[in-house]
Amino acid sequence: MRIKNVVKVMNFHSLLRVDASKREAESYRNVGEEITKIIKSIVYNKNLVLDKKVIMPNPNNSKLNIYIANDYGFCGDFNSQIARQIRQDKDDYKIIIGKKIIYNDGKTILKINKDDFKKELKRIEKTIDEAVRNSSYSEINLYYNHYNSSTSFEFRKLTLFPINFDGEYDTKNDFVIETDITSMLYSLLTFYIMYELKMCECISRAAENVLRNQITSEALDKIEEIEIEEENKIRKEKKSKLITKTVENYKKISSREEENG
């Protein structure tokens, strides 16, 4: 019974965390879509393209991948997809978020605990900003588990840099620029990447608690199944004892009747 109560508490807490993480992610997402539109209109502005100010990565450079895993128990499947992807990406540089991912090589440039994500944001931002300004990578990708609903999530890849180009340059807007445009674009790109990363970390948190809720729900079902089996077993034993006692009493009565014959 004590184990069942512990699992019930874990199940309840996972639901609360799903809801809290989802709300936080939604607050980022609502603004994030507008930020993406604004940054795309600047980065892919026709005048900047003509002036050759657009920041394009060198396709011959290596990739940088960011992986968001989980620090807690009950998330083996959640982390296994991340671990599998990391092993496939052995030639890419890596930022790994999640202490349960046991992996390190010469291309792992940052490895932090999931619990320390917010405390380590400045260090991640510094790494990203240097990478963007130095054109270090051909791509910056993010791998994480995406929350779909209270019952499902999916493993996703999101390309953070270069920003998705839909094939058309912005010709409707022009800008009066009173600063170093290249430096401004670098700052915008870093801001965009970090914003997306924070949003996806929230979404990933919701997803990991969906899995935890599923596992604890299954555990509760199993515990209840065991309890029913135990109750049935006790009932059978009681019934068997009752039958045995009844038979013995009948034999005693029959024996007395024969003696009194």
Coordinates of C-alpha atoms in Angstrom, one line a residue:
M1 CA 0.0 0.0 0.0
R2 CA 2.9 2.4 0.8
I3 CA 4.4 1.8 -2.6
K4 CA 1.1 2.5 -4.3
N5 CA 0.8 5.8 -2.4
V6 CA 4.3 6.8 -3.5
V7 CA 3.5 6.0 -7.1
K8 CA 0.2 7.9 -6.9
V9 CA 2.1 11.0 -5.7
M10 CA 4.6 10.7 -8.5
N11 CA 1.8 10.3 -11.0
F12 CA 0.0 13.4 -9.7
H13 CA 3.2 15.5 -9.7
S14 CA 4.0 14.5 -13.3
L15 CA 0.6 15.8 -14.3
L16 CA 1.2 19.1 -12.5
R17 CA 4.7 19.4 -14.2
V18 CA 3.2 18.7 -17.6
D19 CA 0.7 21.5 -17.2
A20 CA 3.3 24.0 -15.8
S21 CA 5.8 23.2 -18.5
K22 CA 3.2 23.4 -21.2
R23 CA 2.0 26.9 -20.0
E24 CA 5.6 28.1 -19.9
A25 CA 6.3 26.7 -23.4
E26 CA 3.1 28.3 -24.8
S27 CA 4.2 31.7 -23.5
Y28 CA 7.5 31.4 -25.4
R29 CA 5.8 30.0 -28.5
N30 CA 3.3 32.8 -28.9
V31 CA 6.1 35.4 -29.0
G32 CA 8.5 33.0 -30.8
E33 CA 6.5 32.9 -34.0
E34 CA 6.5 36.7 -34.3
I35 CA 10.2 36.9 -33.5
T36 CA 10.9 34.3 -36.2
K37 CA 8.9 36.4 -38.8
I38 CA 10.7 39.6 -37.7
I39 CA 14.2 38.1 -37.8
K40 CA 13.6 36.4 -41.2
S41 CA 12.4 39.8 -42.6
I42 CA 15.7 41.3 -41.5
V43 CA 18.1 38.5 -42.2
Y44 CA 16.6 37.9 -45.7
N45 CA 15.9 41.5 -46.6
K46 CA 16.6 42.2 -50.3
N47 CA 18.7 45.3 -49.7
L48 CA 20.9 43.5 -47.3
V49 CA 21.3 40.7 -49.8
L50 CA 22.3 43.2 -52.5
D51 CA 24.8 44.7 -50.1
K52 CA 26.1 41.2 -49.4
K53 CA 25.4 41.6 -45.7
V54 CA 23.4 38.4 -45.3
I55 CA 25.1 35.9 -42.9
M56 CA 25.4 32.6 -44.6
P57 CA 27.3 29.6 -43.1
N58 CA 30.1 27.8 -44.9
P59 CA 28.6 24.5 -46.0
N60 CA 32.0 22.8 -45.7
N61 CA 32.2 23.4 -41.9
S62 CA 31.2 20.9 -39.3
K63 CA 27.8 20.9 -37.6
L64 CA 27.0 21.8 -34.0
N65 CA 24.2 19.8 -32.4
I66 CA 22.4 20.6 -29.1
Y67 CA 20.7 17.6 -27.4
I68 CA 18.1 18.0 -24.6
A69 CA 17.9 14.9 -22.5
N70 CA 16.5 14.2 -19.0
D71 CA 18.1 14.0 -15.5
Y72 CA 15.6 11.9 -13.7
G73 CA 14.4 8.3 -13.5
F74 CA 11.4 6.7 -15.3
C75 CA 12.7 8.2 -18.6
G76 CA 14.9 5.5 -20.2
D77 CA 13.1 5.5 -23.5
F78 CA 13.1 9.4 -23.5
N79 CA 16.9 9.5 -23.2
S80 CA 17.6 6.4 -25.4
Q81 CA 16.6 8.3 -28.6
I82 CA 18.8 11.2 -27.7
A83 CA 21.7 8.8 -26.9
R84 CA 21.2 7.0 -30.2
Q85 CA 21.3 10.3 -32.1
I86 CA 24.5 11.4 -30.4
R87 CA 26.2 8.1 -31.4
Q88 CA 25.1 8.7 -35.0
D89 CA 26.5 12.2 -34.9
K90 CA 30.0 11.2 -33.9
D91 CA 31.6 13.7 -36.4
D92 CA 29.5 16.7 -35.2
Y93 CA 30.3 19.0 -32.4
K94 CA 27.9 18.7 -29.4
I95 CA 26.3 20.5 -26.5
I96 CA 24.7 17.8 -24.3
I97 CA 22.1 18.8 -21.7
G98 CA 21.3 16.0 -19.3
K99 CA 23.5 14.1 -16.8
K100 CA 22.1 10.7 -17.6
I101 CA 23.6 10.8 -21.1
I102 CA 27.0 9.0 -20.6
Y103 CA 28.9 10.3 -23.5
N104 CA 32.0 12.4 -24.0
D105 CA 34.4 12.9 -26.8
G106 CA 36.8 15.5 -28.2
K107 CA 33.8 17.2 -30.0
T108 CA 31.7 17.6 -26.9
I109 CA 32.1 21.3 -26.2
L110 CA 29.6 21.6 -23.3
K111 CA 27.9 19.0 -21.1
I112 CA 25.6 20.3 -18.4
N113 CA 22.9 18.8 -16.1
K114 CA 19.3 19.4 -17.1
D115 CA 18.7 20.9 -13.6
D116 CA 21.4 23.4 -14.3
F117 CA 20.0 24.6 -17.6
K118 CA 18.8 28.0 -16.5
K119 CA 22.0 28.6 -14.5
E120 CA 24.1 27.7 -17.5
L121 CA 22.2 29.8 -20.1
K122 CA 24.9 32.5 -20.1
R123 CA 27.6 29.9 -20.8
I124 CA 25.5 28.3 -23.6
E125 CA 24.8 31.8 -25.1
K126 CA 28.5 32.7 -25.1
T127 CA 29.3 29.5 -26.9
I128 CA 26.5 30.1 -29.5
D129 CA 27.5 33.8 -30.0
E130 CA 31.1 32.9 -30.6
A131 CA 30.1 30.2 -33.1
V132 CA 27.8 32.6 -35.0
R133 CA 30.3 35.4 -35.1
N134 CA 33.2 33.2 -36.2
S135 CA 31.0 31.2 -38.7
S136 CA 32.3 28.1 -37.0
Y137 CA 29.5 25.7 -38.2
S138 CA 27.5 25.0 -41.3
E139 CA 24.5 24.2 -39.1
I140 CA 23.3 24.5 -35.6
N141 CA 20.7 21.8 -34.9
L142 CA 18.6 21.0 -31.8
Y143 CA 17.4 17.5 -30.9
Y144 CA 14.7 17.1 -28.3
N145 CA 11.4 15.3 -27.5
H146 CA 8.5 17.4 -28.5
Y147 CA 5.3 17.5 -26.4
N148 CA 2.2 16.8 -28.6
S149 CA -0.5 16.2 -26.1
S150 CA -1.2 14.9 -22.6
T151 CA -0.7 11.4 -24.0
S152 CA 2.0 11.7 -26.6
F153 CA 5.4 13.2 -27.6
E154 CA 7.8 12.7 -30.5
F155 CA 11.6 13.0 -31.1
R156 CA 12.4 16.0 -33.3
K157 CA 15.2 17.8 -35.0
L158 CA 15.0 21.6 -35.3
T159 CA 17.5 23.5 -37.4
L160 CA 18.3 26.8 -35.6
F161 CA 20.9 28.1 -38.0
P162 CA 20.7 29.0 -40.8
I163 CA 17.2 30.2 -40.3
N164 CA 14.8 28.5 -42.7
F165 CA 14.7 30.4 -46.1
D166 CA 11.4 30.0 -47.9
G167 CA 12.9 31.1 -51.3
E168 CA 11.7 34.7 -51.2
Y169 CA 13.6 37.8 -50.0
D170 CA 11.7 40.5 -48.2
T171 CA 11.0 43.4 -50.5
K172 CA 8.3 45.2 -48.5
N173 CA 10.5 46.6 -45.7
D174 CA 13.5 48.8 -45.6
F175 CA 15.6 49.9 -42.6
V176 CA 17.5 52.9 -41.5
I177 CA 20.6 51.4 -39.9
E178 CA 22.7 53.5 -37.6
T179 CA 25.0 50.7 -36.3
D180 CA 27.2 48.0 -37.6
I181 CA 24.7 45.8 -39.4
T182 CA 26.8 42.7 -39.3
S183 CA 27.2 42.9 -35.6
M184 CA 23.5 43.5 -35.2
L185 CA 22.7 40.5 -37.3
Y186 CA 25.0 38.3 -35.2
S187 CA 23.3 39.5 -32.0
L188 CA 19.9 38.8 -33.6
L189 CA 20.8 35.3 -34.6
T190 CA 22.2 34.5 -31.2
F191 CA 19.1 35.9 -29.6
Y192 CA 16.9 33.8 -31.9
I193 CA 18.8 30.6 -31.3
M194 CA 18.7 31.1 -27.5
Y195 CA 15.0 31.9 -27.6
E196 CA 14.2 28.7 -29.5
L197 CA 16.4 26.7 -27.2
K198 CA 14.6 28.0 -24.1
M199 CA 11.2 27.3 -25.7
C200 CA 12.2 23.7 -26.7
E201 CA 13.6 23.0 -23.2
C202 CA 10.1 23.8 -21.8
I203 CA 8.4 21.6 -24.4
S204 CA 10.9 18.8 -23.7
R205 CA 10.1 19.1 -19.9
A206 CA 6.4 18.7 -20.6
A207 CA 7.2 15.7 -22.8
E208 CA 9.3 13.9 -20.2
N209 CA 6.5 14.3 -17.7
V210 CA 4.1 12.8 -20.2
L211 CA 6.3 9.7 -20.3
R212 CA 6.6 9.7 -16.5
N213 CA 2.9 10.0 -16.1
Q214 CA 2.4 7.1 -18.6
I215 CA 4.9 4.9 -16.7
T216 CA 3.4 5.7 -13.2
S217 CA -0.1 5.1 -14.6
E218 CA 1.0 1.7 -15.9
A219 CA 2.7 1.0 -12.5
L220 CA -0.6 1.9 -10.7
D221 CA -2.5 -0.5 -13.0
K222 CA 0.0 -3.3 -12.3
I223 CA -0.1 -2.6 -8.5
E224 CA -4.0 -2.8 -8.6
E225 CA -3.8 -6.0 -10.7
I226 CA -1.5 -7.5 -8.1
E227 CA -3.8 -6.4 -5.3
I228 CA -6.8 -8.0 -7.0
E229 CA -4.8 -11.2 -7.4
E230 CA -3.8 -11.1 -3.7
E231 CA -7.4 -10.5 -2.7
N232 CA -8.6 -13.4 -4.9
K233 CA -6.0 -15.6 -3.4
I234 CA -7.0 -14.7 0.1
R235 CA -10.7 -15.3 -0.7
K236 CA -9.8 -18.7 -2.3
E237 CA -7.8 -19.7 0.8
K238 CA -10.7 -18.7 3.1
K239 CA -13.1 -20.6 1.0
S240 CA -10.9 -23.6 0.9
K241 CA -10.5 -23.5 4.7
L242 CA -14.3 -23.1 5.1
I243 CA -14.9 -26.1 2.8
T244 CA -12.3 -28.2 4.7
K245 CA -13.8 -27.2 8.0
T246 CA -17.3 -28.0 6.8
V247 CA -16.2 -31.4 5.5
E248 CA -14.4 -32.2 8.8
N249 CA -17.6 -31.2 10.7
Y250 CA -19.7 -33.4 8.5
K251 CA -17.3 -36.3 9.0
K252 CA -17.6 -35.8 12.8
I253 CA -21.3 -35.7 12.7
S254 CA -21.5 -38.8 10.5
S255 CA -19.1 -40.6 12.8
R256 CA -21.2 -39.9 15.8
E257 CA -24.4 -41.0 14.0
E258 CA -22.7 -44.3 13.1
E259 CA -21.6 -44.8 16.7
N260 CA -25.1 -44.1 18.0
G261 CA -26.3 -46.3 15.2

